[in-house]
Amino acid sequence: VVQGFGREAGEALATSKRIAKIAFTGSTPVGSHILKCAAENIIPSTVELGGKSPNIYFEDIMQAEPAFIEKAAEGLVLAFFNQGEVCTCPSRALVQESIYPAFMEEVLKKVRAIKRGDPLDTETMVGAQASQQQYEKILSYLDIAPQEGAELLAGGSVEKLEGNLASGYYI
C-alpha cells in the first residue's frame, strides 16, 4: 500500500520495474495517467475511478419502520467513516423537501454520536486526515460550501484533540 497524491505517487508506481500488478482507486485523470505509464511497462492494472455515490431519499422512507429509517440515515453518515476515503463514500445527498427536516434530524443524531480520535481505539469512528495537504483541501471545501449555497448543520471546523492526538489533522 502506497499513500500519496496524484501523479507523483502514481507515476512512481506505474513506472517501477519492481511492480507486478497495480490496483488504483481514485480520480479519473490520475487513473488515466497510471494506465498510460503502466502500459509502457506492460504492468497489469485495475482501476476504480471517479465514484460519486449519490444517496437519494424519497418521502416513502419516512413511512417505513423506525429501524429502516435509522439504517437509511446511517447510510448517509457513512460518508464520514475512514475520513471519507472510501470509493463508495456518499459524496452528496438528495433528500425530498417534504421529509428533509425529519430525515435530517435522524442523520444529525448519528453525526453527533461520531467519536473522533485514535484509529487504534475500537470506539473511534473517524481519525485524522492523512496529511496536512488533505486537511487543508477539506477546510477549503468548508469555506467554499456556504458561498455555493450549502447550509452547515454540524461540525465544519477544526477539531482539537488533546494529548498524543493534538498534532493530528482532525476536522
XYZ file of N, CA and C in Angstrom:
513
model
N 0.853 -1.176 0.000
C 0.000 0.000 0.000
C 0.890 1.227 0.000
N 0.634 2.117 -0.924
C 1.392 3.361 -1.013
C 0.419 4.520 -0.868
N 0.697 5.399 0.072
C -0.102 6.603 0.256
C 0.585 7.738 -0.475
N -0.178 8.632 -1.020
C 0.423 9.774 -1.679
C -0.597 10.508 -2.507
N -0.134 11.483 -3.239
C -1.037 12.302 -4.019
C -0.754 12.178 -5.505
N -1.828 12.079 -6.249
C -1.857 12.201 -7.682
C -0.736 11.602 -8.487
N -0.286 12.391 -9.420
C 0.686 11.936 -10.413
C 1.990 11.460 -9.798
N 2.458 12.129 -8.761
C 3.759 11.776 -8.179
C 3.773 10.333 -7.682
N 2.807 9.966 -6.836
C 2.770 8.599 -6.305
C 2.422 7.604 -7.405
N 1.435 7.958 -8.230
C 1.004 7.056 -9.283
C 2.079 6.769 -10.308
N 2.770 7.804 -10.711
C 3.822 7.614 -11.714
C 4.981 6.796 -11.162
N 5.343 7.029 -9.905
C 6.436 6.257 -9.298
C 6.107 4.770 -9.300
N 4.867 4.442 -9.010
C 4.461 3.032 -9.016
C 4.360 2.476 -10.431
N 3.700 3.231 -11.282
C 3.395 2.724 -12.621
C 4.612 2.620 -13.526
N 5.719 3.220 -13.151
C 6.930 3.124 -13.972
C 7.996 2.242 -13.334
N 7.715 1.706 -12.166
C 8.700 0.871 -11.471
C 8.740 -0.532 -12.069
N 9.924 -1.023 -12.317
C 10.101 -2.386 -12.841
C 9.844 -3.431 -11.756
N 9.733 -2.997 -10.498
C 9.520 -3.922 -9.376
C 8.041 -4.234 -9.152
N 7.154 -3.550 -9.840
C 5.718 -3.701 -9.630
C 5.167 -4.761 -10.586
N 4.457 -5.743 -10.017
C 3.889 -6.818 -10.833
C 2.414 -6.582 -11.165
N 1.725 -5.750 -10.374
C 0.294 -5.504 -10.581
C -0.058 -4.179 -9.923
N -0.913 -3.407 -10.554
C -1.371 -2.139 -9.987
C -2.879 -2.213 -9.801
N -3.334 -1.857 -8.615
C -4.756 -1.678 -8.332
C -4.891 -0.262 -7.786
N -5.631 0.591 -8.482
C -5.724 2.001 -8.120
C -7.173 2.408 -7.943
N -7.447 3.150 -6.880
C -8.747 3.767 -6.659
C -8.513 5.256 -6.514
N -9.180 6.049 -7.320
C -9.001 7.491 -7.224
C -9.620 8.217 -8.395
N -9.057 9.372 -8.703
C -9.631 10.234 -9.736
C -9.386 9.684 -11.142
N -10.260 10.073 -12.045
C -10.143 9.645 -13.432
C -8.866 10.165 -14.095
N -8.481 11.439 -13.920
C -7.234 11.892 -14.557
C -5.999 11.133 -14.073
N -5.912 10.877 -12.777
C -4.748 10.151 -12.253
C -4.786 8.701 -12.719
N -5.962 8.086 -12.711
C -6.083 6.710 -13.192
C -5.663 6.578 -14.643
N -6.045 7.538 -15.459
C -5.651 7.533 -16.868
C -4.132 7.632 -17.007
N -3.524 8.496 -16.222
C -2.066 8.654 -16.259
C -1.370 7.357 -15.825
N -1.879 6.736 -14.775
C -1.300 5.476 -14.293
C -1.388 4.406 -15.375
N -2.551 4.301 -16.023
C -2.711 3.293 -17.073
C -1.743 3.527 -18.236
N -1.535 4.785 -18.603
C -0.586 5.085 -19.684
C 0.832 4.673 -19.295
N 1.226 5.013 -18.070
C 2.572 4.643 -17.599
C 2.716 3.127 -17.499
N 1.693 2.471 -16.964
C 1.740 1.021 -16.787
C 1.791 0.309 -18.137
N 1.101 0.864 -19.130
C 1.093 0.245 -20.459
C 2.495 0.219 -21.062
N 3.263 1.266 -20.811
C 4.628 1.315 -21.339
C 5.494 0.196 -20.767
N 5.199 -0.215 -19.547
C 5.968 -1.276 -18.885
C 5.231 -2.616 -18.869
N 4.079 -2.660 -19.520
C 3.222 -3.842 -19.569
C 2.965 -4.389 -18.158
N 2.504 -3.514 -17.282
C 2.135 -3.898 -15.914
C 0.620 -4.060 -15.876
N 0.120 -5.254 -15.534
C -1.328 -5.436 -15.421
C -1.903 -4.438 -14.405
N -3.043 -3.831 -14.760
C -3.604 -2.786 -13.909
C -5.116 -2.890 -13.825
N -5.629 -2.540 -12.652
C -7.061 -2.447 -12.414
C -7.316 -1.087 -11.788
N -8.308 -0.362 -12.305
C -8.601 0.956 -11.751
C -10.086 1.070 -11.406
N -10.372 1.775 -10.333
C -11.734 2.129 -9.909
C -11.723 3.644 -9.828
N -12.459 4.294 -10.728
C -12.289 5.737 -10.885
C -13.568 6.540 -10.675
N -13.386 7.694 -10.082
C -14.392 8.742 -10.061
C -15.717 8.434 -9.407
N -15.761 7.554 -8.424
C -17.021 7.267 -7.753
C -17.581 8.497 -7.062
N -18.870 8.703 -7.166
C -19.508 9.842 -6.500
C -20.633 9.392 -5.573
N -21.136 8.234 -5.765
C -22.099 7.606 -4.859
C -23.152 8.546 -4.285
N -24.028 9.085 -5.113
C -25.085 9.919 -4.546
C -26.075 9.063 -3.760
N -26.612 9.626 -2.705
C -27.673 8.982 -1.935
C -28.940 9.778 -2.197
N -30.020 9.104 -2.573
C -31.282 9.772 -2.890
C -32.347 9.224 -1.948
N -33.031 10.139 -1.254
C -34.026 9.754 -0.256
C -35.369 10.378 -0.617
N -36.363 9.511 -0.875
C -37.715 9.963 -1.184
C -38.602 9.826 0.050
N -39.760 10.488 0.009
C -40.611 10.569 1.190
C -41.137 9.217 1.672
N -41.174 8.227 0.818
C -41.702 6.938 1.263
C -40.839 6.275 2.336
N -39.566 6.650 2.456
C -38.753 6.020 3.501
C -39.243 6.394 4.890
N -39.846 7.573 5.026
C -40.309 8.014 6.345
C -41.591 7.297 6.765
N -42.161 6.505 5.869
C -43.338 5.707 6.199
C -42.945 4.294 6.624
N -41.681 3.999 6.561
C -41.178 2.664 6.904
C -41.024 2.521 8.415
N -40.649 1.318 8.814
C -40.380 1.040 10.227
C -39.233 1.927 10.710
N -39.226 2.289 11.993
C -38.139 3.124 12.529
C -36.744 2.545 12.269
N -36.612 1.232 12.310
C -35.302 0.611 12.076
C -34.820 0.875 10.645
N -35.748 0.918 9.694
C -35.390 1.197 8.303
C -34.931 2.643 8.151
N -35.664 3.563 8.786
C -35.299 4.983 8.739
C -33.915 5.179 9.351
N -33.662 4.491 10.455
C -32.357 4.582 11.119
C -31.242 4.095 10.190
N -31.483 2.995 9.485
C -30.471 2.468 8.554
C -30.268 3.408 7.360
N -31.341 4.033 6.904
C -31.210 4.992 5.801
C -30.347 6.175 6.229
N -30.580 6.670 7.442
C -29.767 7.774 7.975
C -28.320 7.327 8.150
N -28.135 6.119 8.627
C -26.786 5.575 8.809
C -26.045 5.506 7.472
N -26.761 5.172 6.415
C -26.145 5.107 5.091
C -25.536 6.427 4.672
N -26.207 7.523 4.999
C -25.666 8.836 4.664
C -24.473 9.186 5.547
N -24.533 8.825 6.811
C -23.452 9.139 7.755
C -22.176 8.359 7.422
N -22.302 7.290 6.670
C -21.111 6.533 6.262
C -20.131 7.393 5.464
N -20.594 8.544 4.991
C -19.706 9.468 4.270
C -18.512 9.883 5.110
N -18.655 9.850 6.427
C -17.601 10.351 7.302
C -16.601 9.282 7.731
N -16.960 8.033 7.600
C -16.075 6.984 8.088
C -14.841 6.857 7.203
N -13.767 6.423 7.797
C -12.456 6.381 7.130
C -12.098 7.744 6.558
N -12.535 8.788 7.264
C -12.259 10.168 6.881
C -12.763 10.487 5.474
N -13.759 9.728 5.025
C -14.302 9.956 3.692
C -13.476 9.352 2.579
N -12.453 8.590 2.920
C -11.543 8.000 1.929
C -11.996 6.589 1.549
N -13.200 6.493 1.016
C -13.761 5.214 0.587
C -14.354 5.440 -0.800
N -14.069 4.574 -1.735
C -14.504 4.821 -3.111
C -16.024 4.849 -3.248
N -16.751 4.205 -2.352
C -18.212 4.227 -2.413
C -18.807 5.178 -1.384
N -18.001 6.049 -0.847
C -18.433 7.020 0.145
C -19.484 7.954 -0.465
N -20.616 8.155 0.226
C -21.600 9.104 -0.307
C -20.983 10.500 -0.413
N -21.041 11.086 -1.586
C -20.463 12.416 -1.769
C -21.525 13.506 -1.741
N -22.776 13.110 -1.886
C -23.870 14.079 -1.835
C -25.161 13.345 -1.529
N -26.104 14.094 -0.990
C -27.409 13.519 -0.677
C -28.490 14.390 -1.291
N -29.437 13.742 -1.906
C -30.609 14.428 -2.436
C -31.793 13.936 -1.609
N -32.369 14.856 -0.822
C -33.444 14.499 0.100
C -34.701 15.250 -0.321
N -35.789 14.515 -0.521
C -37.039 15.149 -0.916
C -37.429 16.193 0.133
N -37.811 17.385 -0.333
C -38.079 18.500 0.580
C -39.082 18.153 1.668
N -40.098 17.379 1.337
C -41.154 17.080 2.311
C -40.652 16.295 3.517
N -39.541 15.581 3.387
C -39.013 14.803 4.519
C -37.715 15.369 5.068
N -37.226 16.431 4.452
C -35.908 16.954 4.832
C -35.762 17.199 6.337
N -36.640 17.954 6.987
C -36.424 18.218 8.427
C -36.390 16.944 9.275
N -37.349 16.063 9.081
C -37.420 14.843 9.898
C -36.260 13.900 9.596
N -35.942 13.734 8.322
C -34.859 12.819 7.966
C -33.517 13.355 8.444
N -33.290 14.637 8.254
C -32.005 15.204 8.673
C -31.845 15.169 10.187
N -32.928 15.229 10.927
C -32.812 15.088 12.385
C -32.292 13.695 12.732
N -32.750 12.678 12.016
C -32.232 11.317 12.229
C -30.744 11.246 11.871
N -30.385 11.872 10.771
C -28.981 11.889 10.346
C -28.127 12.601 11.390
N -28.588 13.752 11.851
C -27.808 14.540 12.810
C -27.636 13.830 14.149
N -28.598 13.020 14.553
C -28.425 12.210 15.780
C -27.190 11.324 15.630
N -27.055 10.725 14.465
C -25.916 9.832 14.222
C -24.610 10.622 14.081
N -24.674 11.766 13.440
C -23.477 12.604 13.278
C -22.957 13.037 14.644
N -23.867 13.453 15.519
C -23.454 13.910 16.858
C -22.810 12.796 17.676
N -23.080 11.557 17.338
C -22.529 10.419 18.084
C -21.161 9.973 17.570
N -20.692 10.562 16.486
C -19.397 10.173 15.916
C -18.280 10.527 16.883
N -17.433 9.545 17.146
C -16.271 9.766 18.016
C -15.025 9.887 17.157
N -14.337 11.016 17.297
C -13.065 11.219 16.610
C -11.949 10.812 17.548
N -10.850 10.337 17.003
C -9.737 10.024 17.882
C -8.744 9.048 17.302
N -8.131 8.325 18.210
C -7.066 7.370 17.901
C -7.612 6.247 17.020
N -7.053 6.043 15.838
C -7.558 4.987 14.966
C -7.359 3.580 15.526
N -6.518 3.438 16.533
C -6.313 2.126 17.150
C -7.340 1.837 18.236
N -8.104 2.842 18.629
C -9.172 2.686 19.619
C -10.411 2.179 18.881
N -10.940 1.042 19.290
C -12.082 0.445 18.589
C -13.351 1.291 18.695
N -13.396 2.238 19.609
C -14.554 3.127 19.740
C -14.474 4.315 18.771
N -13.310 4.549 18.205
C -13.126 5.673 17.283
C -13.841 5.387 15.971
N -14.564 6.389 15.490
C -15.270 6.267 14.218
C -14.580 7.046 13.103
N -13.890 8.140 13.459
C -13.207 8.980 12.480
C -11.850 9.366 13.035
N -10.819 9.121 12.255
C -9.467 9.503 12.652
C -9.048 10.793 11.980
N -7.779 11.082 12.045
C -7.226 12.293 11.438
C -7.107 12.132 9.928
N -7.032 13.248 9.241
C -6.738 13.224 7.813
C -5.308 12.732 7.621
N -5.021 12.173 6.477
C -3.724 11.540 6.225
C -2.570 12.527 6.138
N -2.858 13.759 5.775
C -1.773 14.728 5.592
C -2.302 16.144 5.760
N -1.387 17.075 5.934
C -1.771 18.480 6.029
C -2.390 18.946 4.709
N -1.887 18.442 3.603
C -2.427 18.821 2.293
C -3.896 18.421 2.173
N -4.241 17.204 2.582
C -5.634 16.754 2.526
C -6.491 17.555 3.495
N -5.968 17.809 4.671
C -6.640 18.595 5.705
C -6.990 19.983 5.167
N -6.028 20.644 4.559
C -6.250 21.984 4.021
C -7.228 21.969 2.849
N -7.194 20.912 2.062
C -8.127 20.780 0.943
C -9.561 20.704 1.465
N -9.776 19.909 2.513
C -11.114 19.779 3.094
C -11.559 21.100 3.705
N -10.667 21.765 4.426
C -11.014 23.063 5.012
C -11.382 24.070 3.921
N -10.724 23.994 2.762
C -11.072 24.907 1.665
C -12.482 24.614 1.153
N -12.873 23.335 1.123
C -14.238 22.988 0.718
C -15.251 23.549 1.711
N -14.893 23.537 2.989
C -15.791 24.080 4.010
C -15.946 25.592 3.859
N -14.938 26.258 3.340
C -15.035 27.694 3.055
C -15.900 27.953 1.823
N -15.766 27.107 0.820
C -16.484 27.274 -0.441
C -17.971 26.926 -0.303
N -18.289 25.925 0.490
C -19.657 25.407 0.572
C -20.712 26.489 0.815
N -20.567 27.356 1.824
C -21.597 28.382 2.035
C -21.721 29.350 0.854
N -20.620 29.613 0.180
C -20.646 30.502 -0.981
C -21.474 29.901 -2.112
N -21.563 28.560 -2.114
C -22.325 27.870 -3.154
C -23.715 27.466 -2.676
N -24.128 27.994 -1.516
C -25.485 27.772 -1.033
C -25.662 26.660 -0.025
N -24.586 26.041 0.410
C -24.703 24.951 1.388
C -25.046 25.510 2.767
N -25.809 24.744 3.511
C -26.154 25.083 4.891
C -25.396 24.128 5.808
N -24.638 24.676 6.721
C -23.868 23.861 7.654
C -24.772 23.418 8.798
N -24.914 22.109 8.976
C -25.782 21.570 10.019
C -25.011 21.014 11.203
N -23.751 20.674 11.012
C -22.934 20.116 12.101
C -21.465 20.268 11.740
N -20.633 20.386 12.763
C -19.182 20.408 12.546
C -18.750 21.571 11.697
N -17.909 21.263 10.729
C -17.459 22.277 9.799
C -16.255 23.074 10.244
N -15.580 22.589 11.260
C -14.409 23.320 11.740
C -13.344 22.342 12.215
N -12.200 22.905 12.543
C -11.086 22.108 13.050
C -11.477 21.505 14.395
N -11.121 20.253 14.593
C -11.382 19.552 15.859
C -10.057 19.426 16.589
N -9.951 20.042 17.729
C -8.710 19.990 18.519
C -8.814 18.868 19.546
N -7.948 17.879 19.427
C -7.890 16.799 20.397
C -6.686 17.033 21.303
N -6.631 16.295 22.389
C -5.574 16.524 23.374
C -4.575 15.373 23.395
N -3.510 15.570 24.147
C -2.503 14.534 24.351
C -1.755 14.195 23.086
N -1.543 12.894 22.877
C -0.797 12.418 21.706
C -1.486 12.732 20.381
N -2.772 13.075 20.446
C -3.530 13.331 19.223
C -3.581 14.812 18.857
N -2.990 15.666 19.682
C -3.083 17.120 19.496
C -2.518 17.601 18.165
N -1.561 16.892 17.610
C -0.958 17.342 16.351
C -1.617 16.715 15.121
N -2.699 15.951 15.325
C -3.385 15.311 14.202
C -4.229 16.288 13.413
N -4.552 15.917 12.195
C -5.348 16.756 11.295
C -6.817 16.350 11.385
N -7.467 16.755 12.464
C -8.859 16.384 12.724
C -9.814 17.487 12.298
N -10.916 17.079 11.676
C -11.965 18.027 11.283
C -13.269 17.522 11.862
